[in-house]
XYZ file of C-alpha atoms in Angstrom:
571
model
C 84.169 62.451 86.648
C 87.654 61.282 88.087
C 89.353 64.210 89.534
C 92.779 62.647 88.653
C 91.957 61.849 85.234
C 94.442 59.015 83.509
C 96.368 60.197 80.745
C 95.960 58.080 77.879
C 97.698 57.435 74.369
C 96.502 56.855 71.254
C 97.336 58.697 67.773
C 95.852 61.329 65.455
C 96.742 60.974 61.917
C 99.687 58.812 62.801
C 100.865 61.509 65.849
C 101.328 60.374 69.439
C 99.112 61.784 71.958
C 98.059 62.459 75.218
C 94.603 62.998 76.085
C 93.424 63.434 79.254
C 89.826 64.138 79.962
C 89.260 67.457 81.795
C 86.438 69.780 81.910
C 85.959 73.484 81.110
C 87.826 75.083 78.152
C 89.470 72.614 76.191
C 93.074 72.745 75.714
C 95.419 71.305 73.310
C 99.145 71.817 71.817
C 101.313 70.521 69.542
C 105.013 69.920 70.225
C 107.981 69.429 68.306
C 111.604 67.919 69.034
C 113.196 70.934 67.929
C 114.635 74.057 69.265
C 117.423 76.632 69.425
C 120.112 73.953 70.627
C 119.871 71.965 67.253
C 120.678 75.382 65.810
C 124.546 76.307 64.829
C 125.152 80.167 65.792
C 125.283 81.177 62.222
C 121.808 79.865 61.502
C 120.295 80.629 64.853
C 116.718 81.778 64.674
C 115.496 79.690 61.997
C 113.248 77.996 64.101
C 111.905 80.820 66.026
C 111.032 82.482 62.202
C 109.286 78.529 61.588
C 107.137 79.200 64.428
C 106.611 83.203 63.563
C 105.209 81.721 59.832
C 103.505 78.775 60.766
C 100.767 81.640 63.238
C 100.827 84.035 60.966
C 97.713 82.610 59.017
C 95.945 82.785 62.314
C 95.338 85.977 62.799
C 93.851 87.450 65.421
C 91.169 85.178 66.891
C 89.145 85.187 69.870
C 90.445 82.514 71.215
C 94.097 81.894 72.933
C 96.750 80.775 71.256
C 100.148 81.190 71.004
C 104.184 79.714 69.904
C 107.056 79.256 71.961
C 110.721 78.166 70.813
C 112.872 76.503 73.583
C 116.221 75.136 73.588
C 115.292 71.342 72.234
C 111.185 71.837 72.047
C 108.957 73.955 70.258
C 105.338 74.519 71.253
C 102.132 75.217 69.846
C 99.000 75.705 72.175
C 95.391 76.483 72.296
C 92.564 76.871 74.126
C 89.380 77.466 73.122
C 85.966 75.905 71.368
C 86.397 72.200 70.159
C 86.166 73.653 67.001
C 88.535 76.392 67.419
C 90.948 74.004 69.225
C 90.593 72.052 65.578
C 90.986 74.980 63.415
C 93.975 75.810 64.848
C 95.712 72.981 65.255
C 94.855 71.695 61.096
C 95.934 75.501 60.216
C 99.494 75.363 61.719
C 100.144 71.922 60.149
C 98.753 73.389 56.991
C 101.517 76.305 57.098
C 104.416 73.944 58.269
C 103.858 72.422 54.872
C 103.164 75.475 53.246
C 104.654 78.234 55.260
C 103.436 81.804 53.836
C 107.441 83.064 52.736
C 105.544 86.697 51.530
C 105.262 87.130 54.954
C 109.298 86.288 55.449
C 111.120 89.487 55.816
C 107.945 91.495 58.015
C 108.661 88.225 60.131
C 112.326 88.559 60.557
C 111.609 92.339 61.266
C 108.889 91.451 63.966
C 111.891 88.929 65.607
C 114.505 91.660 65.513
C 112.310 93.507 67.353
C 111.312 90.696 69.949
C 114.796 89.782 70.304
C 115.953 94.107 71.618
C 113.373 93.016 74.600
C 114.814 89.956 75.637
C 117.730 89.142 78.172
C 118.564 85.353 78.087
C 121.607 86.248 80.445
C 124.796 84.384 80.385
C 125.322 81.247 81.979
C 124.346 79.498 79.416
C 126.597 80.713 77.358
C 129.873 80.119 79.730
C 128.457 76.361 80.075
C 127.961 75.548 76.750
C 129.831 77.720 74.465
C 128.646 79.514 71.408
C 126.577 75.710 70.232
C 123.853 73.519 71.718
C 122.078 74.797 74.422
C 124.867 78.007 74.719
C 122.683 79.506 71.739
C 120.460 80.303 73.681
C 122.410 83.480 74.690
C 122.856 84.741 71.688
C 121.489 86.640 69.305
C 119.315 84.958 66.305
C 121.818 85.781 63.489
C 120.322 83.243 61.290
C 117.459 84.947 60.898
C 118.639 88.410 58.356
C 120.251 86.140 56.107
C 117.584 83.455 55.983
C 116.782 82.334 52.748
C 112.725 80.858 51.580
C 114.451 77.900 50.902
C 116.947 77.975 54.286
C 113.407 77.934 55.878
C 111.525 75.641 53.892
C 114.392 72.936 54.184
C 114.561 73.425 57.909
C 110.412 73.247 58.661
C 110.288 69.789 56.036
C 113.725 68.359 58.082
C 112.355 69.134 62.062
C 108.494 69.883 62.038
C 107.334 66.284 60.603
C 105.095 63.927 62.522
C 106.968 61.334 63.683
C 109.094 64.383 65.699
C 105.918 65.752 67.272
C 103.650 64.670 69.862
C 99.813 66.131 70.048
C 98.303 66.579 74.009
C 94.633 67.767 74.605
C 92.826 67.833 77.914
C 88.985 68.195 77.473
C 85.753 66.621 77.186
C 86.903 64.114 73.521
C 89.446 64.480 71.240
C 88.097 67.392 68.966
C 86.368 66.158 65.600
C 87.928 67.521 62.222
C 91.422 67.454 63.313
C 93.737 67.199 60.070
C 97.126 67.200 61.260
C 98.767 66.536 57.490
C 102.619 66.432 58.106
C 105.115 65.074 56.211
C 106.893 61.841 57.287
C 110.276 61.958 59.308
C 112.651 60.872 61.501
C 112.173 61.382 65.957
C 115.263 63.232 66.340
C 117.169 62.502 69.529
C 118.046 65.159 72.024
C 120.958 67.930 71.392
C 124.095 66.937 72.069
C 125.522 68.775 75.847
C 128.542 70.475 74.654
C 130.918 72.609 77.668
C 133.027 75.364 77.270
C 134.058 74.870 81.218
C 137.450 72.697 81.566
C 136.542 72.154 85.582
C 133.666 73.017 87.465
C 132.695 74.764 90.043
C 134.047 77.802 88.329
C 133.208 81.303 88.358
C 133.188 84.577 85.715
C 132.748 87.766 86.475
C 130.087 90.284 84.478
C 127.842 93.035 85.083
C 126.863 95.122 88.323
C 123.863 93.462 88.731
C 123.733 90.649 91.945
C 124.590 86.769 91.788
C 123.386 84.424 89.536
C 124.109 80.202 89.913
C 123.184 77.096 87.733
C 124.367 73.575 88.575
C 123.763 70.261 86.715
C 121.902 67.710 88.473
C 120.160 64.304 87.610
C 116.486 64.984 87.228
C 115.065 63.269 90.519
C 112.055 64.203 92.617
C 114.971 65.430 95.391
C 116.572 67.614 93.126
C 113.292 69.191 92.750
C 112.821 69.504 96.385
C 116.052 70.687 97.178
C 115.940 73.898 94.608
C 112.707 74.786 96.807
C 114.436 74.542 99.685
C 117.743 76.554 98.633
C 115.220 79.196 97.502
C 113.374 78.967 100.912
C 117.406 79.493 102.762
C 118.283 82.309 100.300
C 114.988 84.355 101.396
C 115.605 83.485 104.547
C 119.344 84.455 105.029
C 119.684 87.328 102.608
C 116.398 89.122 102.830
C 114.894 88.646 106.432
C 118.031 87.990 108.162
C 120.541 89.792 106.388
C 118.196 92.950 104.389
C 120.846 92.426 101.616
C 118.450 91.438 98.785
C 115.104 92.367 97.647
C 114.531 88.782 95.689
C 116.150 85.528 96.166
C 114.799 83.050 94.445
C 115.761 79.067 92.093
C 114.228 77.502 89.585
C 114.445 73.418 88.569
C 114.552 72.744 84.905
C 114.511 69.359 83.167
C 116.600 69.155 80.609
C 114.679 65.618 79.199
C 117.632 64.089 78.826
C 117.825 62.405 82.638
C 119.732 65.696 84.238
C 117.809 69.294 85.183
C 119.225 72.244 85.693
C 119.119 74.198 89.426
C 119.312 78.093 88.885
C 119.627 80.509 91.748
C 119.592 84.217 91.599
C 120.109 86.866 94.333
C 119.939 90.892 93.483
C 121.565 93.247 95.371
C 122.501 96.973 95.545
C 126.560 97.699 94.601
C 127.101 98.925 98.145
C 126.164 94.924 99.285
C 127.375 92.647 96.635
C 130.122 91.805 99.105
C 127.371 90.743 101.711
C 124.871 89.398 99.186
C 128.057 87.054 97.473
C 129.420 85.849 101.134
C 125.608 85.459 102.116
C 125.164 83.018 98.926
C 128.017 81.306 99.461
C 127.436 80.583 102.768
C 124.168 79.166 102.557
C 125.627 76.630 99.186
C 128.407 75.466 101.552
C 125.887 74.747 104.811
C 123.741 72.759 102.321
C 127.368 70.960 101.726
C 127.768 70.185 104.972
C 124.737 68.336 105.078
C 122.818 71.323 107.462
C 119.006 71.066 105.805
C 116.606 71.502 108.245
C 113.519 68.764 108.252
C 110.807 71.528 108.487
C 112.105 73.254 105.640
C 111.704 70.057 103.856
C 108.319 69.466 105.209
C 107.522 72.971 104.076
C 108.150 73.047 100.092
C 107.112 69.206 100.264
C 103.747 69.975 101.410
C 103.490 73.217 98.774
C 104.862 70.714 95.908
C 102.361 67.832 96.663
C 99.067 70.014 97.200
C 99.916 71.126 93.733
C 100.008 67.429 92.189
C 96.804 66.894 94.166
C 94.867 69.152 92.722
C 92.560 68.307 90.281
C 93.369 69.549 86.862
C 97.479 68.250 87.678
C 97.261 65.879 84.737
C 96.029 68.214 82.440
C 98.223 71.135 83.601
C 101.377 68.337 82.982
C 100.486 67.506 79.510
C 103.032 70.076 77.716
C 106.240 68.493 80.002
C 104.658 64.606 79.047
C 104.997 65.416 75.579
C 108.971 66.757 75.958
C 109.505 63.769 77.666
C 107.796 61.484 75.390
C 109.227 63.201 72.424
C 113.149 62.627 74.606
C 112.373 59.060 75.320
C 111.755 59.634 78.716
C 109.563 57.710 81.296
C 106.289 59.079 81.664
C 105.172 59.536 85.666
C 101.829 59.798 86.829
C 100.911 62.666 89.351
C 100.552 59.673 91.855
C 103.785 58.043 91.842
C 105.635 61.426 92.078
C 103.576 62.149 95.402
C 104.838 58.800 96.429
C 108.254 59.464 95.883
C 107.925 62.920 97.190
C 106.959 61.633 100.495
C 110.090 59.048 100.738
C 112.812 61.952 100.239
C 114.694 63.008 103.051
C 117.175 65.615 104.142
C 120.332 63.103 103.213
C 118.781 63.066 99.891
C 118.672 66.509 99.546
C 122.449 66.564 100.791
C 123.070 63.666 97.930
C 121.656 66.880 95.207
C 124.038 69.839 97.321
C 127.270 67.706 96.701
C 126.531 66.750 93.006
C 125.081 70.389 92.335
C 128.279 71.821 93.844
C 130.877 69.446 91.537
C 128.760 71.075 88.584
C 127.833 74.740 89.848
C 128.523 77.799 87.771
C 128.811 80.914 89.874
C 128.289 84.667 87.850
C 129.389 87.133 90.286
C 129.208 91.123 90.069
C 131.934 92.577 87.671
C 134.925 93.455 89.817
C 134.732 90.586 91.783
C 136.223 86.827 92.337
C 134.995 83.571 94.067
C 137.993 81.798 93.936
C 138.881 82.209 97.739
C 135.219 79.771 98.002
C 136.532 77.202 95.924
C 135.684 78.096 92.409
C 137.962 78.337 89.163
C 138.203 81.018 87.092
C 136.051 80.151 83.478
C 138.220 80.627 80.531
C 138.826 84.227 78.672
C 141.659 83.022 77.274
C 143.178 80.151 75.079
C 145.864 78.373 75.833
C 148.076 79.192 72.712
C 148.112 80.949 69.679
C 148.402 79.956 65.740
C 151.262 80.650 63.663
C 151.302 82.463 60.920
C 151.336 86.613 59.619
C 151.765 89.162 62.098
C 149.770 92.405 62.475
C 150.980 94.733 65.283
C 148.210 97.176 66.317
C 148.621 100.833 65.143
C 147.678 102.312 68.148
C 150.869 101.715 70.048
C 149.982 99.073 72.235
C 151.288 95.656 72.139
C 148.199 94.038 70.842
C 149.166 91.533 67.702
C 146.901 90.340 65.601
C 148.142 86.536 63.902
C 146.307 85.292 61.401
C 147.709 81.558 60.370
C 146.540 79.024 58.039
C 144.208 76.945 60.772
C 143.011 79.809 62.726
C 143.420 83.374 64.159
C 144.795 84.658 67.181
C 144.707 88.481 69.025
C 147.829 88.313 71.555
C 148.637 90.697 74.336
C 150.878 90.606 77.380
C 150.351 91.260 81.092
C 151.896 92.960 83.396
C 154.413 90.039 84.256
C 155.104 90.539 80.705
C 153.583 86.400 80.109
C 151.769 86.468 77.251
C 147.610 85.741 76.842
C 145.772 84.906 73.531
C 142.232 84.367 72.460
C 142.254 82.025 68.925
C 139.726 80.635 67.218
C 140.049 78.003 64.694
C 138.426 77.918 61.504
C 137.358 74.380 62.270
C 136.257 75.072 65.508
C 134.470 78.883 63.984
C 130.626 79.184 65.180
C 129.952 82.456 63.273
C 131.450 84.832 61.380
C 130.298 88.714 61.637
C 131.286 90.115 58.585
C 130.767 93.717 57.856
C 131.024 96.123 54.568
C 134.001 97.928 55.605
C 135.880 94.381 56.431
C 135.980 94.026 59.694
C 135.330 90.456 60.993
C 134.442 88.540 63.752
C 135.012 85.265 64.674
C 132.984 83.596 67.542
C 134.605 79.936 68.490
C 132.047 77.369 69.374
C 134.035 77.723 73.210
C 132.251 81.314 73.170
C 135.827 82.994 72.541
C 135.691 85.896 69.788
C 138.893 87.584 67.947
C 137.904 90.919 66.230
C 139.759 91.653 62.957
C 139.888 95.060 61.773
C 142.127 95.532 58.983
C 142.574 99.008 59.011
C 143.694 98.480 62.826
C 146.115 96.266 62.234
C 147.272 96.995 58.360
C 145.981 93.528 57.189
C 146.366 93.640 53.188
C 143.726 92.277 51.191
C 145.249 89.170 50.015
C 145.472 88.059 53.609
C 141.593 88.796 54.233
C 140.470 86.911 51.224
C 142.249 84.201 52.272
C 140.860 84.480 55.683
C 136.979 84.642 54.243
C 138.259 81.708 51.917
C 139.279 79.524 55.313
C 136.162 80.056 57.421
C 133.163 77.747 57.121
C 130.853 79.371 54.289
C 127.417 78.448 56.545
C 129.048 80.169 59.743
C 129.374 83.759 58.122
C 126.538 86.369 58.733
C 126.435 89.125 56.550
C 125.409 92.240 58.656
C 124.525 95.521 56.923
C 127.408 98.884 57.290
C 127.915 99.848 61.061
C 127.515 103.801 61.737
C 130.991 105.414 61.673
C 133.009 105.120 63.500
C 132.105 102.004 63.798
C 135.613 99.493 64.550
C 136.534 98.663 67.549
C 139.870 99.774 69.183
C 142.177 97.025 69.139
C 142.549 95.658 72.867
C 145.165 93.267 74.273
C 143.710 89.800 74.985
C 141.617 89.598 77.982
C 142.942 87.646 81.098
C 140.517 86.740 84.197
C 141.988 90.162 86.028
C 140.907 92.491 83.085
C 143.229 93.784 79.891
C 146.578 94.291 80.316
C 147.192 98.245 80.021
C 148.918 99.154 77.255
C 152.149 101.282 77.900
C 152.621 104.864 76.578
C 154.970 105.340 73.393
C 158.236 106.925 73.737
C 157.004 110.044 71.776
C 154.135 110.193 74.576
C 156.418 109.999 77.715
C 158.832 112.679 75.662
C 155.907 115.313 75.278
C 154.845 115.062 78.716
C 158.369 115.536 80.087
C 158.921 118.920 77.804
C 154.769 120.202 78.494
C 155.597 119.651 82.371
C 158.872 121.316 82.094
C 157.884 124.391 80.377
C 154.676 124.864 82.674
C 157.173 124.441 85.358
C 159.262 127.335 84.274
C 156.018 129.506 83.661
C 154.569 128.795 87.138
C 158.256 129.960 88.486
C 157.871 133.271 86.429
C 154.602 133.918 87.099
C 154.652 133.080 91.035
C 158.039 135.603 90.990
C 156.356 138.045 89.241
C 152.907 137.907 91.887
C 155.129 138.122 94.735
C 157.659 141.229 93.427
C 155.496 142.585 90.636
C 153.245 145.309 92.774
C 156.084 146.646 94.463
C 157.313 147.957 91.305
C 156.531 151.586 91.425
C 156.836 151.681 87.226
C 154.039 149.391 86.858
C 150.771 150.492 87.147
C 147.775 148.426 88.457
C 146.188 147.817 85.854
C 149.144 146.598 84.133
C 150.182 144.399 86.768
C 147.039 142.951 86.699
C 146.901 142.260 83.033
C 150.010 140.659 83.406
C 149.221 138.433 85.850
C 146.457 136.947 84.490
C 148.806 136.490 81.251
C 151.236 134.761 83.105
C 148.938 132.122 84.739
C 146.915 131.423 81.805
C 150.621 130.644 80.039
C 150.928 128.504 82.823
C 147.086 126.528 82.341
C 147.678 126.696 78.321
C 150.952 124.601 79.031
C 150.268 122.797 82.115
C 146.284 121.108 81.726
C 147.552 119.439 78.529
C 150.406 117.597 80.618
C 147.905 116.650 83.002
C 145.169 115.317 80.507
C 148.041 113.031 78.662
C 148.951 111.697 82.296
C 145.337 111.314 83.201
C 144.697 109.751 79.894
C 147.735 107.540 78.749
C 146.493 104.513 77.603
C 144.437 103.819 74.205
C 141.927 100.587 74.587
């Protein structure tokens, strides 16, 4: 048998597919152009709960098998017996046209539960926004709300066969397959939305170490050169510098002609200012063109002994079908060993000057990277609606204005400019709408505005005619938060932090009397310490007494004072 099997097309039940023939265990999947980026954020999840039904039937089998929901793609794979390999596969087309909605609230229960274990982090979130492939770091709010027929509609619309592509790698394509799917349409990929007005730009989160992702077209030297950046990282902030315990990238295709490079150092607090210089350092020598040849010669030798190996074909069969499904090119093993072998460092300097036009920089909360060249990514908007004003009842100077086209929370800095986060209805990804009435609205540029009426003395009439004005499909009815359970109105955020808010003039007045009367005490009771046991009418026990009167007078008055100075602000 050929060790570097062909891959071959043909169909199965009018589904593409890839067979390649392979030895040992057969395996097989089934894979769909659909994922969490074709999503809105109101209805996110309703492909992940798709998947969830369409296994359920399967129970548990002997065999592996398993689901997985991407951002554009969503898999189905087993491996097994030809005849288990043919079960499976006809059973999971059965449920996509006949998914088993008993089953559909114990399913959105068993996703709420997967979903408190996951951490999809946050770049993708500052890229994209709160749409497309910015989903991803959200939560599936779809999903409690999902109706049988929300689900049905979606699995007929995305899960059809002329939007999936079939792959097995084994001895023959299995007898007794039945893939019965409706007809359809091969949707094209999601659109690539950003939420970034100029790149490379920075945000600031978390304690955690630094994270990176850059845009890059998909070539066999952008490949390359995320091995090698991983290869510097180790090399500069573990062995050399001890800063970091695990530097490491990853290359992504996005199918669509561009990948994604993602870089990730960790790092203690007391060297996130080491760990972030380190990082940066080793980006901008990359910049400057300094990539070393036996670096190069290092990952390329790891990535091509992989693509020799025997079972590569087979092992590539899930990424042929994305890219089949996308429209892409399909490359044999052999032609990317032949273009690995023609890339050289000045290629891999070519992918360090596009990935740094594109890169995305999260850096350790409390910190900044615009001294290395990156802009601040938007917490802000850059104006705010007209319309009703609601001044916050907590003394601060947050205002809440809700307008006819939108909503906006306003606050002002220190030099007294004003900042404001809006989001317009038309522009509204989700809604969060709570029992007690407390909204919020999540713009598809990831921005939220909170809108707690009993903050901000909103009357009804103007509420209704807020829930009137927001998209009906974007509003996700969550069950009563504990008590208390609104959030304290804040000023809008700015790329420094919130603007404190100042105290009130009845707060600065009770401070000044508290401090002045535990100032008069503390004179009293220091005169009476000093001339109080010389007084030959006082006993000892009564001077005592007295003194310890006089100084707790002096706590009782004073620690208040203190707190309210400690403690002036209200968030």
């Amino acid at each position: 048998m050929n060790p570097h099997a062909a891959v071959h097309h043909t169909r199965v039940d009018g589904i593409p597919t890839l067979f390649v023939q392979a030895p040992g265990p057969m395996r097989a999947g089934l894979v769909f152009r659909v994922g969490v980026a074709d999503e809105t954020l109101g209805r996110a999840g309703l492909t992940h709960l798709v998947e969830h039904l369409a296994l359920y039937r399967q129970g548990v089998a002997d065999y592996h098998y398993n689901g997985a929901t991407k951002a554009a793609f969503t898999h189905f794979h087993v491996e097994g017996a030809e005849h288990e390999i043919a079960a499976y596969l006809t059973g999971v087309c059965a449920s996509l046209t006949d998914l088993p909605m008993d089953r559909l609230e114990t399913e959105k229960e068993i996703l709420r539960t997967e979903e408190s274990r996951r951490d999809p982090g946050l770049l993708p979130l500052w890229r994209y926004g709160a749409q497309g492939y910015g989903l991803v770091s959200y939560p599936e709010w779809g999903v409690r709300n999902a109706s049988a027929q929300d689900v049905r509609q979606w699995a007929h619309s995305w899960f059809t066969a002329d939007n999936a592509v079939l792959w097995i790698a084994g001895e023959h394509i299995p007898a007794g397959l039945s893939l019965k799917l409706p007809a359809g349409d091969r949707r094209p990929m999601p659109a690539v939305t950003s939420a970034l007005p100029a790149t490379p730009a920075y945000f600031s989160d978390g304690t955690g170490g630094v994270l990176l992702d850059a845009v890059v077209a998909d070539t066999t030297a952008a490949w390359l050169y995320s091995a090698v950046l991983e290869r510097e990282l180790t090399r500069a902030l573990r062995q050399e510098g001890g800063y970091s315990y695990t530097a490491a990238s990853d290359f992504t295709a996005r199918r669509d002609g561009y990948a994604l490079v993602t870089a990730f150092a960790d790092s203690l607090p007391a060297k996130q200012d080491a760990v972030l210089g380190g990082f940066v350092d080793v980006l901008a020598g990359f910049q400057a063109g300094r990539i070393a040849q036996a670096d190069l010669d290092a990952v390329r030798g790891r990535v091509d002994g992989a693509l020799a190996a025997p079972d590569t074909e087979a092992r590539r069969l899930p990424g042929l079908a994305e890219d089949l499904l996308a429209g892409r090119p399909l490359r044999t093993a052999g032609e990317l060993r032949a273009e690995l072998s023609a890339v050289t460092p000045a290629d891999l300097h070519r992918v360090a000057v596009e990935a740094a036009g594109t890169a995305l920089l999260q850096v350790p909360g409390g910190h900044r990277a615009d001294w290395a060249g990156y802009t601040p990514a938007p917490v802000d908007s850059p104006y705010a609606v007209t319309g009703r004003r609601f001044a916050a009842r907590d003394g601060s100077e947050t205002v809440l204005v809700v307008g006819a086209d939108g909503v906006s929370l306003t606050g002002r800095e220190r030099d007294a400019s004003e900042r404001a986060v809006t989001v317009h209805y038309r522009a509204c990804a989700a809604v969060l709408s709570w029992p007690d009435g407390g909204r919020r609205l999540v713009g598809t540029d990831g921005l939220t505005v909170e809108v707690e009426p009993g903050l901000y003395g909103v009357d009804a009439h103007t509420m209704a005619a807020l829930d009137a004005a927001v998209p009906p499909q974007a509003v996700v009815r969550l069950p009563p938060r504990p008590q208390p359970a609104a959030p304290r109105p804040r000023p809008a955020p700015a790329a420094g932090g919130p603007a404190p808010a100042r105290r009130t003039w009845g707060q600065r007045t009770g401070i000044f009397l508290l401090l002045s009367l535990a100032a008069l005490l503390a004179f009293v009771a220091l005169a009476w310490t000093v001339g109080g046991a010389g007084d030959p009418e006082t006993g000892a026990g009564e001077y005592a007494i007295l003194t310890c009167v006089l100084w707790a007078a002096v706590a009782g008055v004073g620690w208040p004072a203190v707190s309210m100075l400690r403690r002036p602000r209200k968030e």
